[in-house]
Coordinates of C-alpha atoms in Angstrom, one line a residue:
X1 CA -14.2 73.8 -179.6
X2 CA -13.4 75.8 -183.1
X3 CA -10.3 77.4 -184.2
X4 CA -10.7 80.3 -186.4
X5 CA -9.9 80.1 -190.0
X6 CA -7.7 83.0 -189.2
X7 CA -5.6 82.0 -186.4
X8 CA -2.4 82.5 -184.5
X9 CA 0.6 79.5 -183.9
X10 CA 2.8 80.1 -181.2
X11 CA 6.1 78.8 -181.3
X12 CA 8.0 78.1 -178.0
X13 CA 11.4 76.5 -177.9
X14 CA 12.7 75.6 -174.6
X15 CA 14.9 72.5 -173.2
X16 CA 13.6 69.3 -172.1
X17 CA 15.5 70.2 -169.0
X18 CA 13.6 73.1 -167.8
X19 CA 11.1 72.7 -164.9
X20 CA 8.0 74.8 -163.7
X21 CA 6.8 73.8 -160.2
X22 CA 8.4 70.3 -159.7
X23 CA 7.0 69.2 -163.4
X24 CA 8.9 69.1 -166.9
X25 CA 7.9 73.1 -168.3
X26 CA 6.5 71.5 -171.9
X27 CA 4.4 69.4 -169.7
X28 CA 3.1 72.0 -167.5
X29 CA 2.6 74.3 -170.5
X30 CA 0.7 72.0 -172.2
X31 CA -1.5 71.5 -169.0
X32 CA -2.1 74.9 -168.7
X33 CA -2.8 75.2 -172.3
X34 CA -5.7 72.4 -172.1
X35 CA -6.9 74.3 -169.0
X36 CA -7.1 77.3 -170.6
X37 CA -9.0 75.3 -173.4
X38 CA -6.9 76.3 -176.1
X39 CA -7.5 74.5 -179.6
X40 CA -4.6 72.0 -178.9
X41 CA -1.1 71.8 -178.1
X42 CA 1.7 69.7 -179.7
X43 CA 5.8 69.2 -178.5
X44 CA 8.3 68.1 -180.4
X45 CA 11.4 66.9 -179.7
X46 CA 14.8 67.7 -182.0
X47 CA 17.3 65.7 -182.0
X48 CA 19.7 68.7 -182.7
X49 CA 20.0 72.4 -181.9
X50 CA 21.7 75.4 -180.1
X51 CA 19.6 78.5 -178.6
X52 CA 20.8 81.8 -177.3
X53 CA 24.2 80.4 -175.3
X54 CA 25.1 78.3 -178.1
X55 CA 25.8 75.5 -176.2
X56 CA 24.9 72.1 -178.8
X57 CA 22.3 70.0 -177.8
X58 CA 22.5 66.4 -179.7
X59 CA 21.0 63.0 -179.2
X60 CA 24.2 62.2 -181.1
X61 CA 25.5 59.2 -179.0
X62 CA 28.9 60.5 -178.4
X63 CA 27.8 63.6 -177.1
X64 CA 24.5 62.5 -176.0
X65 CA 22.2 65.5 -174.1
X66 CA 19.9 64.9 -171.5
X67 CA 18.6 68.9 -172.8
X68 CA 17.7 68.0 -176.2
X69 CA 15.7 70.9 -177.9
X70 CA 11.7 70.9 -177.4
X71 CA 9.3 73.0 -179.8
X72 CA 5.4 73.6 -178.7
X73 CA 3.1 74.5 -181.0
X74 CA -0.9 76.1 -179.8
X75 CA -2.8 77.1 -182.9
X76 CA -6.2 79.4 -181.4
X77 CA -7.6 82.9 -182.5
X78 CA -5.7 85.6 -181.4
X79 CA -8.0 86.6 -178.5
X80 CA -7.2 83.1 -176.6
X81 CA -3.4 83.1 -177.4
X82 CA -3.1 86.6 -176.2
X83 CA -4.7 85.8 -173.0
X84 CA -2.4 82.7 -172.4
X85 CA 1.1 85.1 -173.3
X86 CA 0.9 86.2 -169.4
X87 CA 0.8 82.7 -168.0
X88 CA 3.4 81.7 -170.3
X89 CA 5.8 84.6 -169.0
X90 CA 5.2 84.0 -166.0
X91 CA 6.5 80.2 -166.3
X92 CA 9.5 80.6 -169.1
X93 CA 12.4 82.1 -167.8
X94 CA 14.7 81.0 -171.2
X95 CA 13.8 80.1 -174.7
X96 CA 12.6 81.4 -177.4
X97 CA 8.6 82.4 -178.2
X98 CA 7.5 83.2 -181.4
X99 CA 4.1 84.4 -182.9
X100 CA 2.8 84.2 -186.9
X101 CA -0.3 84.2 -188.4
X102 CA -1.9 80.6 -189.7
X103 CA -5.0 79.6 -192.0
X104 CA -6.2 77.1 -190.4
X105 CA -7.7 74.6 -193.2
X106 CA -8.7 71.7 -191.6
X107 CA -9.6 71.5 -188.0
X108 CA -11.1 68.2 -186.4
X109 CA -11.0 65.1 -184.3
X110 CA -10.8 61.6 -185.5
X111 CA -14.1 59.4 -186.8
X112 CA -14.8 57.3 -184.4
X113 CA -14.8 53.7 -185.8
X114 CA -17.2 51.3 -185.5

């Protein structure tokens, strides 16, 4: 699979919290990414942040979350992350979802040793 030197990196922040179909929504969105044979998906977990309600998420331990902020990124052309933007709606019913333009410079998987 190749990525485009010109390529797309969608954003989406959500809450660890949030569920799709019985299954943690990052998780399922990642799944459905792969499916979808996107270039490759990647969450991140904050330790810190607020969305839309402002209501503080921290892994602080005096106020310690169980909704600690969550970040995926999918870098693809354009073509393949517009195709994927319906299947995401239709699973995110919060967050935020962003779009930019990328170069992509360096795009592969790891030498196999030995």
């Amino acid at each position: 699979m190749q990525i485009p030197q010109d390529a797309v990196l969608l954003r989406i922040f959500l809450g660890e919290s949030d569920h799709w179909e019985h299954k943690p929504l990052y998780e399922a969105i990642v799944l459905k990414a792969r499916e979808m044979h996107l270039g490759g998906a990647t969450v991140i977990r904050g330790p810190m942040g607020y969305g839309k309600t402002s209501r503080l998420h921290t892994a602080k331990i005096l106020n310690l979350s169980t909704d600690l902020p969550l970040i995926i990124e999918i870098v693809d052309s354009e073509a393949q992350i517009n195709a994927f933007l319906p299947v995401l709606d239709g699973m995110i019913t919060g967050g935020l979802v962003t779009l930019e333009k990328v170069k992509v410079l360096h795009y592969r998987g790891k030498a196999k040793s030995g």
